[in-house]
Short mmCIF file of C-alpha atoms in Angstrom, two decimals:
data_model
loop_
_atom_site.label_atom_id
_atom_site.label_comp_id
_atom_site.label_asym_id
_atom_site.label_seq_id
_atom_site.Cartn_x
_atom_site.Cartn_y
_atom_site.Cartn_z
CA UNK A 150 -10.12 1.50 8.32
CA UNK A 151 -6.73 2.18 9.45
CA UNK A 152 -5.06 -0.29 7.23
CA UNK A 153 -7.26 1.11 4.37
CA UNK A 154 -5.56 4.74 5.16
CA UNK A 155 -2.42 3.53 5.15
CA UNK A 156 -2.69 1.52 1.73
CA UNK A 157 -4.19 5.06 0.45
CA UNK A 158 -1.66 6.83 2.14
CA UNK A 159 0.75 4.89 0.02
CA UNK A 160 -0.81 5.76 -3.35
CA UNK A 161 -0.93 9.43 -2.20
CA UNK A 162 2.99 9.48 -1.84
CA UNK A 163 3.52 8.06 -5.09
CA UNK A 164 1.49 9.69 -7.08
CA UNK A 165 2.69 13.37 -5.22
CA UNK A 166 6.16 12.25 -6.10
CA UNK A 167 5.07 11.05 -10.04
CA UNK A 168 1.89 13.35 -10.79
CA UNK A 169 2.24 16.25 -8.63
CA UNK A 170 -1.36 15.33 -6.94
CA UNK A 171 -2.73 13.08 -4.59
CA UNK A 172 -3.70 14.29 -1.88
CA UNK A 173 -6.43 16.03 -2.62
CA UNK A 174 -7.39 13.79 -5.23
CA UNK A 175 -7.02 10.89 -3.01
CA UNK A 176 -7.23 11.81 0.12
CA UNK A 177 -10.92 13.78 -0.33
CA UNK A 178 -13.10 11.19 -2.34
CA UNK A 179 -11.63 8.01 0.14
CA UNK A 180 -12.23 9.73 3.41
CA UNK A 181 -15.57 11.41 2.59
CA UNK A 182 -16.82 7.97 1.49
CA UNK A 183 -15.29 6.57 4.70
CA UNK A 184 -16.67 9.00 6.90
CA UNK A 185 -20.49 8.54 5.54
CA UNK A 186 -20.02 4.39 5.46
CA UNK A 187 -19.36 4.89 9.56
CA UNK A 188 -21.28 7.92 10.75
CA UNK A 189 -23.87 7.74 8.45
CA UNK A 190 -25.51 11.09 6.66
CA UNK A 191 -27.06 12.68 9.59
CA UNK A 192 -24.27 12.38 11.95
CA UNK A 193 -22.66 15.97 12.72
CA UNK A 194 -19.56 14.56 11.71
CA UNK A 195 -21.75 13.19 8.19
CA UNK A 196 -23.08 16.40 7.83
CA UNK A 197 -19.74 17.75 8.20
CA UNK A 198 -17.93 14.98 6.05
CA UNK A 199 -17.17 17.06 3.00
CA UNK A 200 -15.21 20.08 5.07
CA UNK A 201 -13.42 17.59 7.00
CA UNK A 202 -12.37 15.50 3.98
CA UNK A 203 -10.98 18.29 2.31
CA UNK A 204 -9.51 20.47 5.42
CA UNK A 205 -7.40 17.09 6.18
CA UNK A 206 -6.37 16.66 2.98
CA UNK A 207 -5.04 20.18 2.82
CA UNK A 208 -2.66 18.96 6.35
CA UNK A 209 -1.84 16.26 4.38
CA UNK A 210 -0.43 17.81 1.77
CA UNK A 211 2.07 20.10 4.15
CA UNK A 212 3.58 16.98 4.50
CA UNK A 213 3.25 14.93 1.19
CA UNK A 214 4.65 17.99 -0.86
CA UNK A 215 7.23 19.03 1.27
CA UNK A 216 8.76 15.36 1.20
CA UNK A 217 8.25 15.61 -2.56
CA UNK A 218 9.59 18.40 -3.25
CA UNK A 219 13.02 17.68 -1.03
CA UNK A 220 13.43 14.53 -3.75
CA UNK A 221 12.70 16.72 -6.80
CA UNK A 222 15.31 19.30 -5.47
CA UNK A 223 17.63 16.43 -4.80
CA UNK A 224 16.59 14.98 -8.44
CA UNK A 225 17.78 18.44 -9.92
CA UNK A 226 14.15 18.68 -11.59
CA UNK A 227 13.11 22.13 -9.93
CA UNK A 228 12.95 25.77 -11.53
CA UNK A 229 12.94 27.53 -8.97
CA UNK A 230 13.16 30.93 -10.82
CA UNK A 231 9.40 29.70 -12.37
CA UNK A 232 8.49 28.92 -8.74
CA UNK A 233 9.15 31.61 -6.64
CA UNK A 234 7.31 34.41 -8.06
CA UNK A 235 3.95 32.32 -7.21
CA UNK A 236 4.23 31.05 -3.95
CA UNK A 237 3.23 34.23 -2.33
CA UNK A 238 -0.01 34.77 -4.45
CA UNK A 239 -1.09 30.93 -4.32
CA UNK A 240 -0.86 31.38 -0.41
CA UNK A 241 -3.16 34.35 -0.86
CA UNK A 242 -5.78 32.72 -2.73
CA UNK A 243 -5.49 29.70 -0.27
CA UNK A 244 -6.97 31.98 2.22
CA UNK A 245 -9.63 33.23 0.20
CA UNK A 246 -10.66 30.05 -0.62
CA UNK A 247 -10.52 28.04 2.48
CA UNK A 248 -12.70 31.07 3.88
CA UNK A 249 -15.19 30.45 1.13
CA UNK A 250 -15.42 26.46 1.66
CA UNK A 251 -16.19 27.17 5.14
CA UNK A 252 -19.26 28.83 4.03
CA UNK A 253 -20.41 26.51 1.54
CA UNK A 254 -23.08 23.49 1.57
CA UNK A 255 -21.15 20.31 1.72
CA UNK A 256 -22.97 18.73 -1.25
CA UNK A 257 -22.66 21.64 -2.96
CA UNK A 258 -18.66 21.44 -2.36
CA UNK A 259 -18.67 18.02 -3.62
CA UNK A 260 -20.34 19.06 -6.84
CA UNK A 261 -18.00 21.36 -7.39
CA UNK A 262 -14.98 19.09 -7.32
CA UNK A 263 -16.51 17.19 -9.48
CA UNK A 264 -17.22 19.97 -12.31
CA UNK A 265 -13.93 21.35 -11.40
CA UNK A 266 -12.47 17.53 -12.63
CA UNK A 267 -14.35 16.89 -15.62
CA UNK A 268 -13.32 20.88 -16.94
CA UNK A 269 -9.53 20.00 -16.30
CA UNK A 270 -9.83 16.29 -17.92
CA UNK A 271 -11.70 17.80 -21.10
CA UNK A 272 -9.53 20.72 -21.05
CA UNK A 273 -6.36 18.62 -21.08
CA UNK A 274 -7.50 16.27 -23.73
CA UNK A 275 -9.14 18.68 -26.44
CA UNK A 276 -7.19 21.90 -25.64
CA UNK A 277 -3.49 21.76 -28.03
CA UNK A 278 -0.34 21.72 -25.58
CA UNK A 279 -0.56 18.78 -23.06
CA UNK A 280 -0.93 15.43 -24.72
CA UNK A 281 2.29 16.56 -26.82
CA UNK A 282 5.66 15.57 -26.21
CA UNK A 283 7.57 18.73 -25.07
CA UNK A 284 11.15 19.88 -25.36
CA UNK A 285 11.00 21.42 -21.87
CA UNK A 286 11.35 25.30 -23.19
CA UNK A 287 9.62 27.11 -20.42
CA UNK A 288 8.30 30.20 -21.34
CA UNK A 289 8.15 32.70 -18.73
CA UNK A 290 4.91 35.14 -17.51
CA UNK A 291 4.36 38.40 -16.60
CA UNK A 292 4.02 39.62 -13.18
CA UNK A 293 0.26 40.55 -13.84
CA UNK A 294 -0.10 37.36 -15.34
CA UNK A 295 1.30 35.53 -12.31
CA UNK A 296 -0.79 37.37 -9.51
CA UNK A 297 -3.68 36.35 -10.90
CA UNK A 298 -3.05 32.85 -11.74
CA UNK A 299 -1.35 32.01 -8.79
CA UNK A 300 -4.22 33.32 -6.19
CA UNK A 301 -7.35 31.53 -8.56
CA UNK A 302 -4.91 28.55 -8.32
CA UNK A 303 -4.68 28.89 -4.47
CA UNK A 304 -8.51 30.09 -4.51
CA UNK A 305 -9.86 26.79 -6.12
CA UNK A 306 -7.29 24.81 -4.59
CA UNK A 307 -7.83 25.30 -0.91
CA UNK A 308 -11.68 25.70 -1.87
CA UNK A 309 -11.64 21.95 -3.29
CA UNK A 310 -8.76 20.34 -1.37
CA UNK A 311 -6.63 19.30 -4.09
CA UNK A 312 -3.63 20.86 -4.30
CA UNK A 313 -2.62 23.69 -6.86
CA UNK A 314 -1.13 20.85 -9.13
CA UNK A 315 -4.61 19.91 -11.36
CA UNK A 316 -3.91 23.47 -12.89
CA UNK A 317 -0.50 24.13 -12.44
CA UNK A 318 1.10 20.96 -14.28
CA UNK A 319 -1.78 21.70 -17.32
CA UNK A 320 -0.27 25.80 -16.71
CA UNK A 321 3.12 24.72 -17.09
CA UNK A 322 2.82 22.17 -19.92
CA UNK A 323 0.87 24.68 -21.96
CA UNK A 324 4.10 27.06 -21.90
CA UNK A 325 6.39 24.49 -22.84
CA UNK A 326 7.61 21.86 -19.86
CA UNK A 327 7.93 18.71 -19.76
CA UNK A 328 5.75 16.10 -17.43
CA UNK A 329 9.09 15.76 -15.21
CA UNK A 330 9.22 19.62 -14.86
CA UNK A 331 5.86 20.47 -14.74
CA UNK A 332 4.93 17.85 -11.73
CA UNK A 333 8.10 18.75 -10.12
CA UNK A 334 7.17 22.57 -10.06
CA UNK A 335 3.45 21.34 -8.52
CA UNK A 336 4.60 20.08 -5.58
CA UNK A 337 6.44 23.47 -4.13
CA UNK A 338 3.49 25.71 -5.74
CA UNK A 339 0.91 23.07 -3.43
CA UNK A 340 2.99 23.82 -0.48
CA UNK A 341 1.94 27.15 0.47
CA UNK A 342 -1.68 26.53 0.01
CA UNK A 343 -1.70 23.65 1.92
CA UNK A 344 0.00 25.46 5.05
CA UNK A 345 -2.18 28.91 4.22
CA UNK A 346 -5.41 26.54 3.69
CA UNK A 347 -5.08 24.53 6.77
CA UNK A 348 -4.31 26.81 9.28
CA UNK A 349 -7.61 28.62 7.96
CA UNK A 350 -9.60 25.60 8.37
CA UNK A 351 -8.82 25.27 11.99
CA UNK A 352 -8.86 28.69 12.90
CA UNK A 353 -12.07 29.65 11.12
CA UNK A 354 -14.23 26.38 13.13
CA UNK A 355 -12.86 26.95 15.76
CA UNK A 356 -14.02 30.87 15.82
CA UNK A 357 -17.41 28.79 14.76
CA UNK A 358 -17.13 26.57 17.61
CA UNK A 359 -17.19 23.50 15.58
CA UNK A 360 -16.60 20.50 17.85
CA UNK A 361 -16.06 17.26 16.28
CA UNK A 362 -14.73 15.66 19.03
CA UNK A 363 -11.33 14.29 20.30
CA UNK A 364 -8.78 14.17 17.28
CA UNK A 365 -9.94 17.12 15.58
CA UNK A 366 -8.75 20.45 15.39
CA UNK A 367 -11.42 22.43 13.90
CA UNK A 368 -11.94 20.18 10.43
CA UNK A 369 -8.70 18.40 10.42
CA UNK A 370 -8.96 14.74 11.48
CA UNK A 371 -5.82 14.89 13.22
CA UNK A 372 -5.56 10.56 13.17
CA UNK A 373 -6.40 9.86 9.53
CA UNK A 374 -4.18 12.54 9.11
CA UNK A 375 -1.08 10.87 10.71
CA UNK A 376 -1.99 7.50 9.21
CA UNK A 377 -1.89 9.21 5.33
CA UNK A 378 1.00 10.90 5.93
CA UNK A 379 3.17 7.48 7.12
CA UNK A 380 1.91 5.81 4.06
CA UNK A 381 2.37 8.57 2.01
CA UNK A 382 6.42 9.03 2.95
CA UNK A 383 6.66 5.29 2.16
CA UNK A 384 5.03 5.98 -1.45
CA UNK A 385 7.21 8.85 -1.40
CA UNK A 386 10.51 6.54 -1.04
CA UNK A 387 9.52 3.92 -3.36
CA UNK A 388 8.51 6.17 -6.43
CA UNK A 389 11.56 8.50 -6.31
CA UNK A 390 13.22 5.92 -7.73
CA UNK A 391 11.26 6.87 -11.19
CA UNK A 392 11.32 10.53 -11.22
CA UNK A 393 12.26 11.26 -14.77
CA UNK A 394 12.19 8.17 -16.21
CA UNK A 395 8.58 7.66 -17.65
CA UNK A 396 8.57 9.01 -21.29
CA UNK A 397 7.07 12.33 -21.48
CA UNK A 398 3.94 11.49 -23.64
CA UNK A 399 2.66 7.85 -21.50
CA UNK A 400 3.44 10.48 -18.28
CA UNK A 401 0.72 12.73 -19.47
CA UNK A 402 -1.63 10.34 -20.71
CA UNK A 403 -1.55 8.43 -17.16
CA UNK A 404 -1.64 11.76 -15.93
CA UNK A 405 -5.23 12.22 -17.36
CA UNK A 406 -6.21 8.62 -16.99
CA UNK A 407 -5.89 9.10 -12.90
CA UNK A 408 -8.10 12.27 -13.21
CA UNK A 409 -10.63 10.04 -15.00
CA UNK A 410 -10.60 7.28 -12.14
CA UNK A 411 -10.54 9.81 -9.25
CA UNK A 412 -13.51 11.12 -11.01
CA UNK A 413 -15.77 8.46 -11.35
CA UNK A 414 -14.98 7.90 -7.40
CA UNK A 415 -16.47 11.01 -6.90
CA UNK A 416 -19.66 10.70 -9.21
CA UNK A 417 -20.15 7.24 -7.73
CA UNK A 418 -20.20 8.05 -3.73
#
């Protein structure tokens, strides 16, 4: 199990530092499957396997997009005059939605990450703007328009597990940015939902008296947590290396083609 993390962990960093994503979209699907294969459905912790999957992978991400987003700023890829003006609304929809997951059947939860895919995958194919090679003119939004985009981004984020990045890169591409830029951007917009998001997770069970045993604070698996997070700043390391490299049209079509795989993970467990 622990080498199977660690491999995971690895494809996490990478595609954080490449994509924007991976925790969530990693991270959830793997240990929810892992977690029913050795508890089994009826276990508390089975029961539970859903919240924990994507409360860890919201502590997983403090780390994975902080590390990321140190080698975009170091990569010169950031807009940070773009960035800014969300953070504070994103962490404010974390909240919200971490509160609402809490309350939420856990196959219910899954079904919803799974509708929430397949809309962004169809939306991303059909919908002009992000299979298009862009000249990286960013056009800016409104301060109205920004509230509200950046707390239903930190809403459904923290609600699902998986990072702001699934709406943010389509967001930013759709206005005019390149697949560098607009993965860049995802990683420091994720970063205040994952902090907002996780500390909700544990305080809320814990207020519930949810006890999962050792290694747990409230949903978090605190080991599988540590384990990701070594494999994902090795992923981290090796893909830096590529970070504006891949041409701007394959970057968005592999962008789409790991939503498809992460999706059929989902459908199949």
């Amino acid at each position: 199990m622990y080498w199977l993390l660690l491999g995971f962990g690895l494809l996490t960093g990478v595609t954080t530092v490449l994509f924007g994503f991976g925790g969530g979209f990693i991270v959830v699907p793997l240990l929810y499957t892992l977690l029913i294969a050795l508890h089994g459905t009826q276990s508390e912790i089975g029961q539970a396997a859903m919240h924990i999957a994507v409360a860890t992978s919201t502590c997983v991400m403090i780390f994975g997009t902080g590390l990321a987003t140190r080698r975009h700023f170091i990569a010169g890829t950031l807009r940070w005059d773009l960035i800014r003006p969300f953070m504070l609304y994103i962490a404010i929809g974390a909240v919200l939605g971490a509160t609402a997951a809490l309350n939420l059947n856990a196959s219910w939860l899954r079904w919803a990450f799974i509708i929430y895919l397949l809309l962004t995958i169809l939306d991303s194919v059909f919908r002009p703007g992000f299979m298009h090679e862009s000249q990286n003119n960013i056009r800016p939004m409104s301060t109205a328009q920004t509230a509200s985009l950046g707390i239903i981004i930190g809403g459904f984020a923290a609600l699902l597990g998986v990072g702001g990045s699934v709406m943010t890169v389509p967001l930013m591409r759709r206005r005019g940015a390149s697949m560098t830029s607009a993965t860049a951007m995802a990683n420091p917009l994720s970063l205040p939902m994952a902090i907002s998001g996780t500390l909700t997770y544990m305080i809320l069970a814990s207020r519930e008296h949810v006890s999962l045993g050792s290694w747990h604070i409230g949903y978090v698996d605190v080991a599988a947590c540590i384990i990701l997070v070594a494999g994902s700043w090795i992923g981290i390391r090796v893909a830096a290396r590529w970070i504006g490299r891949i041409p701007d049209r394959i970057h968005a079509k592999i962008y789409i083609l790991l939503l498809c795989m992460v999706l059929g993970v989902m459908i199949a467990v």
